[in-house]
C-alpha positions as a printed Julia matrix, in Angstrom:
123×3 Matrix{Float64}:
 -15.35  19.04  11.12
 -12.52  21.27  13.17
 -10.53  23.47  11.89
  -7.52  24.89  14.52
  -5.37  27.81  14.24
  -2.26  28.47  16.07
  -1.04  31.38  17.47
   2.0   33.06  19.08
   5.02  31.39  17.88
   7.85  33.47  17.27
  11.6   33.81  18.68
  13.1   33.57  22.14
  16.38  33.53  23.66
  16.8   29.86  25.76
  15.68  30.08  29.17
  12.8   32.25  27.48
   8.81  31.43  27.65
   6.11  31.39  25.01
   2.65  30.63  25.05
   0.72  28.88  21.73
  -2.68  29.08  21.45
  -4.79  27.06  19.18
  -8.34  27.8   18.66
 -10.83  25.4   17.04
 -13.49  26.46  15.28
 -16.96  23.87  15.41
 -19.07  22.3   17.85
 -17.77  19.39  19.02
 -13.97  20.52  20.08
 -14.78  19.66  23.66
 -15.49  15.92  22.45
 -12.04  16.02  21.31
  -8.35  14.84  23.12
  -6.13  17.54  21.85
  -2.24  17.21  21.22
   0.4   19.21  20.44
   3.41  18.13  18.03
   6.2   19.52  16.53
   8.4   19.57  13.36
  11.89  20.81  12.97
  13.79  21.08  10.01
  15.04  17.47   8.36
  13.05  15.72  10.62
  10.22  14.0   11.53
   6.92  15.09  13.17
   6.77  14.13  17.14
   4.89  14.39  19.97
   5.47  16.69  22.39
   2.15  16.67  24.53
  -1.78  15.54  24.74
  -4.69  16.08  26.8
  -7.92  14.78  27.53
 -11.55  16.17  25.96
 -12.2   16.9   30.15
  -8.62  18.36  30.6
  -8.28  15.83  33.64
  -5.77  13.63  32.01
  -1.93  15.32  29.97
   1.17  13.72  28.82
   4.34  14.55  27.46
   7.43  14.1   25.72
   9.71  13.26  28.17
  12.26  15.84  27.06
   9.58  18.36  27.76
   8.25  17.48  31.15
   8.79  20.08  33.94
   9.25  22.63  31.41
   5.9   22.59  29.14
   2.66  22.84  30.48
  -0.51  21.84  28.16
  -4.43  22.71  29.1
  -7.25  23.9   27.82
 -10.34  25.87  27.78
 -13.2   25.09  26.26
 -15.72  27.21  27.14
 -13.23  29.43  24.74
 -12.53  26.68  22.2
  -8.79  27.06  22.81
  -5.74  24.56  24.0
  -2.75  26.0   25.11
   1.15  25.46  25.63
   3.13  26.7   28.15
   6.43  26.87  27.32
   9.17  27.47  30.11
  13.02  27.52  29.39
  13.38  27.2   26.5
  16.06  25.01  24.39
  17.5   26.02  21.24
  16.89  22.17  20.25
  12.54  23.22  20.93
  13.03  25.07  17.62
  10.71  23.68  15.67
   7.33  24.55  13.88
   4.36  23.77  16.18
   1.54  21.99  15.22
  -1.88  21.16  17.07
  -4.02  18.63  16.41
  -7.74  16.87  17.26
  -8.1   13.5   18.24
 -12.27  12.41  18.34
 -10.85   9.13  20.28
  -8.15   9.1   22.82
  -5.7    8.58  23.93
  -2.21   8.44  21.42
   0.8    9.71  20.97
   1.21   8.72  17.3
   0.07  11.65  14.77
  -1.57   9.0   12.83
  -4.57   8.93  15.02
  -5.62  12.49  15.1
  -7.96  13.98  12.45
  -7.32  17.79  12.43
  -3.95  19.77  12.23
  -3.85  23.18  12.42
  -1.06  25.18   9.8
   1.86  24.76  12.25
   3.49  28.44  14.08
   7.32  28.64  13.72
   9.03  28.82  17.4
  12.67  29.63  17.52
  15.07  29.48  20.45
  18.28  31.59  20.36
  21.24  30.21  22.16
């Protein structure tokens, strides 16, 4: 069992940066791929990034790339997003999630979701 919690959503002017933290509680998060997806209102759930148990291997929504920056640490039980200017279209509520086989982008194949934190950009 993992549970995740999310941390440090909130709101941004564009061409702002925030950083999300999610931190897993249980043994066994560094056996996980972790991804990060997102929700905004009206529509549906997608991917915005993933990454490896080992942290060797990421990837992202292509919308994203060059601008969001996943990784983790888990000698601290945590996985992280980087977010670098910002879009008002990356409002969204932000979700992370635990995948005990790798590698997907569909939310289908991950386990755990953490209770989403609410990231709005300001134009």
């Amino acid at each position: 069992q993992v549970q995740l919690i999310e941390y440090g959503g909130g709101t941004v002017q564009a061409g702002g940066s925030l950083r999300l933290s999610c931190v897993a509680s249980g043994r066994t998060f560094s056996h996980h791929a972790m991804g990060w997806f997102r929700q905004a209102p009206g529509k549906e759930r997608e991917f915005v990034a993933r990454i490896t148990w080992s942290g060797q291997s990421t990837d992202y929504l292509d919308s994203v790339k060059g601008r969001f920056t996943i990784s983790r640490d888990n000698a601290k039980n945590t996985v992280y997003l980087q977010m670098n200017s910002l879009k008002p279209e990356d409002t969204a509520v932000y979700y992370c999630a635990a995948d005990s086989n790798c590698c997907t982008r569909l939310a289908a194949g991950y386990e755990y979701w953490g209770q989403g934190t609410q990231v709005t950009v300001s134009s």
